[in-house]
Tab-separated table of C-alpha atoms and ligand atoms in Angstrom:
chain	number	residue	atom	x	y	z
E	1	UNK	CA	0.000	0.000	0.000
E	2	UNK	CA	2.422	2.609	1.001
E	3	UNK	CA	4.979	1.753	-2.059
E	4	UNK	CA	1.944	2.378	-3.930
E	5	UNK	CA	1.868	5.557	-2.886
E	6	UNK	CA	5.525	6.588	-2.677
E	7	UNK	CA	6.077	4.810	-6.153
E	8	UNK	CA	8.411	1.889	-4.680
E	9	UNK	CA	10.732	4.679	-2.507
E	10	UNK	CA	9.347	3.293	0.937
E	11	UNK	CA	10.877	-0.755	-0.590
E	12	UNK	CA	13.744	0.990	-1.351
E	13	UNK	CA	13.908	3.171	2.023
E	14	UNK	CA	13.489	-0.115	3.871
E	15	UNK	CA	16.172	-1.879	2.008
E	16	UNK	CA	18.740	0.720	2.531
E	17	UNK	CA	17.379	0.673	6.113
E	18	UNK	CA	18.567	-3.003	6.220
E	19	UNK	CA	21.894	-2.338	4.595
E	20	UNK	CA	22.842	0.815	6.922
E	21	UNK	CA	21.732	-1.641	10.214
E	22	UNK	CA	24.086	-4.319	8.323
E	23	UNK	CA	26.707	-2.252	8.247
E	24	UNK	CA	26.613	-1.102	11.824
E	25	UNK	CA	25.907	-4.818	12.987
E	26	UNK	CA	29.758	-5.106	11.572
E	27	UNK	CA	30.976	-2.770	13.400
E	28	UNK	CA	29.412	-3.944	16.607
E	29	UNK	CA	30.539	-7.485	15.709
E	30	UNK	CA	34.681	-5.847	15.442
E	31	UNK	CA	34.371	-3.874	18.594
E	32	UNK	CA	33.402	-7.193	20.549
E	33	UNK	CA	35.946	-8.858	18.851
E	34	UNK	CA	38.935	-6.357	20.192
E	35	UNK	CA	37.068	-4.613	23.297
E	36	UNK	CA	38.618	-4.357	26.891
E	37	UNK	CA	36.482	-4.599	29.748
E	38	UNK	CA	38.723	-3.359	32.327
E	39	UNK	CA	40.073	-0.384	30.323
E	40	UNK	CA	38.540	2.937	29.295
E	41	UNK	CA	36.557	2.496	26.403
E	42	UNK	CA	37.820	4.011	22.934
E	43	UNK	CA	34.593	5.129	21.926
E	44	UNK	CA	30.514	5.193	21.921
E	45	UNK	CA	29.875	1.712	21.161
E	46	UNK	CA	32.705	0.236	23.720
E	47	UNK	CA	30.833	2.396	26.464
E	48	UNK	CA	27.714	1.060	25.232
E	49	UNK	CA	29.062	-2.434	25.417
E	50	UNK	CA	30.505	-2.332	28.908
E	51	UNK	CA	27.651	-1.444	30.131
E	52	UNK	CA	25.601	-4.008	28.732
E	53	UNK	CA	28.693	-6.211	30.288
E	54	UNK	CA	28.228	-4.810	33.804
E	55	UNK	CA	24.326	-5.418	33.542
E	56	UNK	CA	24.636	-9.282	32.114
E	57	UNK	CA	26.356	-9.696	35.374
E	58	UNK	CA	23.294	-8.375	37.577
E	59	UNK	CA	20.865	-10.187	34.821
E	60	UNK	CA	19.470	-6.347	34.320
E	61	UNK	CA	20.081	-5.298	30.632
E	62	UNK	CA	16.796	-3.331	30.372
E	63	UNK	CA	17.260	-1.084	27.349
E	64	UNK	CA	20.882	-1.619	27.095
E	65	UNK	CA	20.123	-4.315	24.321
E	66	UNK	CA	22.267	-4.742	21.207
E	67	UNK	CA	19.473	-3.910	18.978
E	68	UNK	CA	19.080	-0.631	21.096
E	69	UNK	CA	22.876	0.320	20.622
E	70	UNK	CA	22.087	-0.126	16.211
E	71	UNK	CA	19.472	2.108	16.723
E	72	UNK	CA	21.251	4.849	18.912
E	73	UNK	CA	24.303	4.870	16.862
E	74	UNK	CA	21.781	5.403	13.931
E	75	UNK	CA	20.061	7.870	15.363
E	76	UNK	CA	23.180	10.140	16.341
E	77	UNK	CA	24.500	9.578	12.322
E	78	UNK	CA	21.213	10.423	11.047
E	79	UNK	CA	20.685	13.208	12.824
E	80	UNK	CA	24.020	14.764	13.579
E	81	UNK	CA	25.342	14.264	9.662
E	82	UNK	CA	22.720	15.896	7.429
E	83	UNK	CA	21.705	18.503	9.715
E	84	UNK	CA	25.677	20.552	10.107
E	85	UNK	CA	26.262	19.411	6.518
E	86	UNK	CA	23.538	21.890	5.127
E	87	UNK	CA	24.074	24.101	7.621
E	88	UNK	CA	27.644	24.663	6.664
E	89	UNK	CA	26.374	24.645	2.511
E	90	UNK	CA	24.024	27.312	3.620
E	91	UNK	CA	26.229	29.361	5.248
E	92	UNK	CA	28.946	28.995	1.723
E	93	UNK	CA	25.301	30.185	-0.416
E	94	UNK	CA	25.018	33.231	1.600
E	95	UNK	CA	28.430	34.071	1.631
E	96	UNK	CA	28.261	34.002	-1.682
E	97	UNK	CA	25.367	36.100	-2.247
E	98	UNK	CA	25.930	38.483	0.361
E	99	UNK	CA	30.515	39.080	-0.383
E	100	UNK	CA	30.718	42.128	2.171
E	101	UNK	CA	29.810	40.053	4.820
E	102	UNK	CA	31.862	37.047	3.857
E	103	UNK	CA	34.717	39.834	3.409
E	104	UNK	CA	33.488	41.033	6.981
E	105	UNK	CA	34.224	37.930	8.684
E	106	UNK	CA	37.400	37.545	6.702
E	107	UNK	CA	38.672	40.983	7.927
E	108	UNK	CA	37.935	39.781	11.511
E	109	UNK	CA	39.504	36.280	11.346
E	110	UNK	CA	42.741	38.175	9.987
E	111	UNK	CA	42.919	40.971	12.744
E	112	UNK	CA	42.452	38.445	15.931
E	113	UNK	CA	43.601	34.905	14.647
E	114	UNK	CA	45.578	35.322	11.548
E	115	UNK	CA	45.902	32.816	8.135
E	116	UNK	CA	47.898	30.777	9.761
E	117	UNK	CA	46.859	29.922	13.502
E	118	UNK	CA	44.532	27.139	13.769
E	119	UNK	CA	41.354	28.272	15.386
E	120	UNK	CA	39.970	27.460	19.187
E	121	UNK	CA	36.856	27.078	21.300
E	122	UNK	CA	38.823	29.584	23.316
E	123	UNK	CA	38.814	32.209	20.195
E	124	UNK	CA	34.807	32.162	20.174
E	125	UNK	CA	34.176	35.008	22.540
E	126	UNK	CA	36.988	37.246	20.718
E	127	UNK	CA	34.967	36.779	16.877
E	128	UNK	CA	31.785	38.651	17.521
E	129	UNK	CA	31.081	39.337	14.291
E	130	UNK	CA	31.200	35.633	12.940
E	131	UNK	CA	29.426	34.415	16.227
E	132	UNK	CA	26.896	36.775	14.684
E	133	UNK	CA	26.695	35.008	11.300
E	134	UNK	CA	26.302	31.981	12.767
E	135	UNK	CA	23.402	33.261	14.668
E	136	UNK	CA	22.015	34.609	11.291
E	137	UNK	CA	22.370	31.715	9.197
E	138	UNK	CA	20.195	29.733	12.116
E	139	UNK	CA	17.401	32.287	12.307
E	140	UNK	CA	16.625	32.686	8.313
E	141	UNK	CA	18.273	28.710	7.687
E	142	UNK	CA	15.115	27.103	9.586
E	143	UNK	CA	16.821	23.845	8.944
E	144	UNK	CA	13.607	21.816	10.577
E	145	UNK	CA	10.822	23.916	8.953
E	146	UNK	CA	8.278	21.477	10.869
E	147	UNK	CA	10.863	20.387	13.763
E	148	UNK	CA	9.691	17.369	15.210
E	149	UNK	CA	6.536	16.079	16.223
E	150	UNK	CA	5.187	16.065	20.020
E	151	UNK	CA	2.071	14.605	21.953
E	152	UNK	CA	0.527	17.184	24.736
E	153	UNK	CA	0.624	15.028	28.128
E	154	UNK	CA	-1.667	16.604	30.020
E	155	UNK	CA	-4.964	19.213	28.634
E	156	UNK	CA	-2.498	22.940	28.101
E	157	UNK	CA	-4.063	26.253	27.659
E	158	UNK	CA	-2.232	28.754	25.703
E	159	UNK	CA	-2.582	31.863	24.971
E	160	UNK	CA	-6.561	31.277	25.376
E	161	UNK	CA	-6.238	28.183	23.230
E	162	UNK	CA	-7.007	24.818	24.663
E	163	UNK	CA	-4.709	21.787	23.400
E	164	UNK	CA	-6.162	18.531	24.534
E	165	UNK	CA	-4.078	15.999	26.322
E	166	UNK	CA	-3.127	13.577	23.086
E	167	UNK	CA	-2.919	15.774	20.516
E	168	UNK	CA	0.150	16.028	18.080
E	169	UNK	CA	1.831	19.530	18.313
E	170	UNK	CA	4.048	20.721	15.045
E	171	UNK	CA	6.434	23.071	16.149
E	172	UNK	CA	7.057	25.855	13.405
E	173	UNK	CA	10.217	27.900	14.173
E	174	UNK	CA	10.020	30.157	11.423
E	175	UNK	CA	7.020	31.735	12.569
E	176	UNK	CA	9.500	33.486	15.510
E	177	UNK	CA	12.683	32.980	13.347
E	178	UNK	CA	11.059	35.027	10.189
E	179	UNK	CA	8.521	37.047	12.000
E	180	UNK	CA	9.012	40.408	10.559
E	181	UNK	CA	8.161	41.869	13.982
E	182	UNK	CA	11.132	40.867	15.671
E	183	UNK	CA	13.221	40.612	12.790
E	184	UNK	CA	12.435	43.556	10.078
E	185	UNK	CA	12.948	42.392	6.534
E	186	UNK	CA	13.438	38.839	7.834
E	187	UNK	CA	14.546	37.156	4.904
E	188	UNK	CA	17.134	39.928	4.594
E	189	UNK	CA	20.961	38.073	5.965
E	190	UNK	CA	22.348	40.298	8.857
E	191	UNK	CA	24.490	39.497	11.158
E	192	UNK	CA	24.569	43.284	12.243
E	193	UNK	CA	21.157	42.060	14.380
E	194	UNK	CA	22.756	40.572	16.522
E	195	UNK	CA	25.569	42.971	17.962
E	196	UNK	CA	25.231	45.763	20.021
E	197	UNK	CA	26.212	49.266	19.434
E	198	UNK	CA	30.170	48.596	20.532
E	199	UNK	CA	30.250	45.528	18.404
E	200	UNK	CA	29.741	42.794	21.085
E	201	UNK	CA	27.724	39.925	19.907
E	202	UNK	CA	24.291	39.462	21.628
E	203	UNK	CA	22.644	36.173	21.778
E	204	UNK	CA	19.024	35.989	21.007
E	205	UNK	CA	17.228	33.051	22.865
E	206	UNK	CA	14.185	33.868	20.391
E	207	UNK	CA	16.243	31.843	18.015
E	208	UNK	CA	15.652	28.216	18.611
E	209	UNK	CA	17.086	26.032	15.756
E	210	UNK	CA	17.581	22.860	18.458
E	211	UNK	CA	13.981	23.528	19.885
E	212	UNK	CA	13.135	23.197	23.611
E	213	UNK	CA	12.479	21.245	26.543
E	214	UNK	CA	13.326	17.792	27.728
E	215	UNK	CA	13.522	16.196	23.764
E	216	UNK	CA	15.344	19.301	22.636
E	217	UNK	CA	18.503	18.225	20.374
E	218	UNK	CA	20.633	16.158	22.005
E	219	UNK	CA	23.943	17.230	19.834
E	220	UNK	CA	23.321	21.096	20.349
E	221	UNK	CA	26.317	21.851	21.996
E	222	UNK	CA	28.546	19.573	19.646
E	223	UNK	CA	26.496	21.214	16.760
E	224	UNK	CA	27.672	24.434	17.668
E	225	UNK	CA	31.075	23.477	18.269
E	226	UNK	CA	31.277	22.111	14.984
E	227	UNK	CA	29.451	24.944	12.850
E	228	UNK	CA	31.788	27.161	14.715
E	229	UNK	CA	34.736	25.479	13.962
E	230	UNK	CA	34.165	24.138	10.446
E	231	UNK	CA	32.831	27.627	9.614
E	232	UNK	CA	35.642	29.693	10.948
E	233	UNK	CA	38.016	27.661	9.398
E	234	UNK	CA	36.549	27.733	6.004
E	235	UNK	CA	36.765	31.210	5.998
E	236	UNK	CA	40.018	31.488	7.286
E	237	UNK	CA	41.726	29.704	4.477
E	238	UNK	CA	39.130	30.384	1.684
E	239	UNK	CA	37.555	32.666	-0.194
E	240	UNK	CA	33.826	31.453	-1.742
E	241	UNK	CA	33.189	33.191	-4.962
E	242	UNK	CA	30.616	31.903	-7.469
E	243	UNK	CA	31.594	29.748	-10.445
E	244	UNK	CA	30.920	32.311	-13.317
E	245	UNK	CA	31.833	35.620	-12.131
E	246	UNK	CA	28.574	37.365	-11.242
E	247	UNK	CA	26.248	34.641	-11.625
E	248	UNK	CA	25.172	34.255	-7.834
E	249	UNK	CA	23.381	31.249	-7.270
E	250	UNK	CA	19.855	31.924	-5.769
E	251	UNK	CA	19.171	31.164	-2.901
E	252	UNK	CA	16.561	28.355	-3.284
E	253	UNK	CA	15.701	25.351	-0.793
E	254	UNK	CA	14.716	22.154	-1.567
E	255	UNK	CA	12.290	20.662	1.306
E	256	UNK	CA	11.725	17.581	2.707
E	257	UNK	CA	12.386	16.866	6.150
E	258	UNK	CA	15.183	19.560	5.979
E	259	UNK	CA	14.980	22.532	4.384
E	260	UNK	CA	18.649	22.267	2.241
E	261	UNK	CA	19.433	25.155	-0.428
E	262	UNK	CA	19.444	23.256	-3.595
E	263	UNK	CA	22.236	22.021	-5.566
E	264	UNK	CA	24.845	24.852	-6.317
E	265	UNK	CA	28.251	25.510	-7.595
E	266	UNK	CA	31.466	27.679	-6.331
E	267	UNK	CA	35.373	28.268	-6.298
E	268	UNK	CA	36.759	28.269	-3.138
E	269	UNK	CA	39.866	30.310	-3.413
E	270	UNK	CA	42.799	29.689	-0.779
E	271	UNK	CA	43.458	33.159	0.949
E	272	UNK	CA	47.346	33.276	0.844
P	301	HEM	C1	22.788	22.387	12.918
P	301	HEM	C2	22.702	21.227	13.524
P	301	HEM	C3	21.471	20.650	14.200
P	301	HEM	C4	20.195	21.140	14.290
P	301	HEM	C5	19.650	22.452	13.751
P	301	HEM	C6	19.432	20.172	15.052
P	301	HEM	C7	18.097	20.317	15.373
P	301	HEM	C8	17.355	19.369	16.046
P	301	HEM	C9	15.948	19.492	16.335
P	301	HEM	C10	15.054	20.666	15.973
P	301	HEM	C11	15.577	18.365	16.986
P	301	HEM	C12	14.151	17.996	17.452
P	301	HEM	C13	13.936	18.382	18.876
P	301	HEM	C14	12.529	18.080	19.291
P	301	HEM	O1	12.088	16.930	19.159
P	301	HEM	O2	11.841	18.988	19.736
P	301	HEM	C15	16.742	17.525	17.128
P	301	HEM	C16	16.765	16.295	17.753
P	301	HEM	C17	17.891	15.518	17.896
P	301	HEM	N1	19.168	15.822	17.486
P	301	HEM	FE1	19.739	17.520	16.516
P	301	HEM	N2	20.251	19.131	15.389
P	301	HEM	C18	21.512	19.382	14.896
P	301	HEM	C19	22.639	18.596	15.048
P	301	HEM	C20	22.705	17.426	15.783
P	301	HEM	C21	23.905	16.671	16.067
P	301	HEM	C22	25.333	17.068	15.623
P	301	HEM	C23	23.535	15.560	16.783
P	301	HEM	C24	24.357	14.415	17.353
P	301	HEM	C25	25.502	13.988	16.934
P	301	HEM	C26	22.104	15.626	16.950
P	301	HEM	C27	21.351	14.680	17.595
P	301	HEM	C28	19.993	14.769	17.827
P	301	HEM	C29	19.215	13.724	18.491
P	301	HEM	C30	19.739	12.382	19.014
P	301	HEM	C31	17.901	14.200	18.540
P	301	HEM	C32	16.685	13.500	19.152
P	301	HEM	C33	16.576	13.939	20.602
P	301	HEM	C34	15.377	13.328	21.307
P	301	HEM	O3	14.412	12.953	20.657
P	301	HEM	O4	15.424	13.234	22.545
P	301	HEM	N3	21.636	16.774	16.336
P	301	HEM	N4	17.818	18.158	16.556
């Protein structure tokens, strides 16, 4: 029934499915092979494993099941992959379309780190301006234009509207992040938003790309780590231009579950 109505894609979903879980099951399989119990473990699925050891022992395995440690290390690819991937290809279309702020962020990445310094958590709080950016490309990215969906636990009144215990809620961040209220010309890119009148970077806790509460993103802090890293260190050693002089790809998003700008092309040029 449903490959009739996803023309054979939800066959073919479920065999990659299959292949991916294969794949992992390998892995698994190798870290058994070559784990040590008594040492610390060298990564996720040793940690996973030990403790799954430790529980045998007490006959109390719960969810610490092998089946549960596919799925997790599944989950974490599938959602920590795709999601800082077109993130970072975002960030490279607006730089493109928008050069005086890529040059911006160039001009501050030469004056406090250099070309040649590798970059730092520690440098964060000393690159406003590309902190800034970052913040930016979050609000008007709206990676998860319909987020993840939620059950209401208990009856919730908001705002004078009743929600009934059971029903499914659809968050919809872009009705904050492009709300032209709190962010004039929203779909305009600028970083200057977010920076005071001395230059110091302000964050804005109206921007919400991880959502909230207790099933909020689980990788947000390693998500920002890496957009800040991978980011700064793009534009440190490159300069994005577009591939024909003054043809600026649009920006235009494809959407399915993530909103990702659709296929484009660009030179990076090293900055030596
Ligand atoms: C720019 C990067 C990312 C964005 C914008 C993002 C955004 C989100 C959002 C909106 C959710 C749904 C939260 C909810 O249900 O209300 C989510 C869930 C989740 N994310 Fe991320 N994410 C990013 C990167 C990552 C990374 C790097 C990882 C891990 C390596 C990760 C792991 C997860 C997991 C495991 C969940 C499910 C949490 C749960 O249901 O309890 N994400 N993410």
């Amino acid at each position: 029934m449903l490959d009739r109505i996803f023309g054979g894609g939800y066959k073919k979903g479920l065999e990659k499915n299959d292949e991916i879980l294969e794949f992992l099951r390998k892995e698994v399989d190798e870290h058994k092979k070559t784990i040590d119990y008594e040492n610390e473990p060298r990564d996720y699925i040793d940690a996973f494993l030990k403790e799954m050891h430790r529980r045998e022992k007490e006959n109390n395995l719960e969810e610490f099941t092998e089946h549960q440690l596919l799925i997790s290390i599944y989950d974490l690819f599938s959602a920590g992959l795709d999601t800082t991937a077109t993130t970072s290809r975002t960030f490279i279309l607006y730089m493109l379309n928008y050069p005086e702020i890529q040059a911006k962020i160039h001009s501050e990445l030469d004056d406090v780190i250099g070309r040649e310094n590798s970059i730092t958590m520690s440098d964060q709080s000393r690159l406003p301006y590309l902190n800034a950016a970052i913040q930016e490309l979050q609000r008007i990215a709206v990676l998860l234009p319909l987020g993840v969906q939620h059950i209401v636990l208990e009856d919730v009144n908001m705002e004078g509207y009743k929600i009934p215990k059971g029903t499914t809620v659809v968050p919809q961040f872009q009705s904050v992040h492009l709300d032209e209220e709190l962010y004039p010309n929203p779909e305009l890119f600028d970083p200057e938003r977010h920076l005071d009148k001395n230059g110091a970077f302000i964050k804005d806790d109206r921007i919400i790309p991880f959502s909230l509460g207790k099933r909020a993103c689980l990788g947000e802090s390693l998500a920002k780590m890496e957009l800040f890293l991978f980011l700064s260190h793009l534009l440190q050693k490159f300069e994005f231009r577009p591939e024909i002089s003054g043809k600026i790809p649009p920006i235009e998003y494809n959407t399915v579950f993530l909103r990702s700008p659709k296929a484009f092309k660009c030179c990076a040029f090293p900055r030596n």
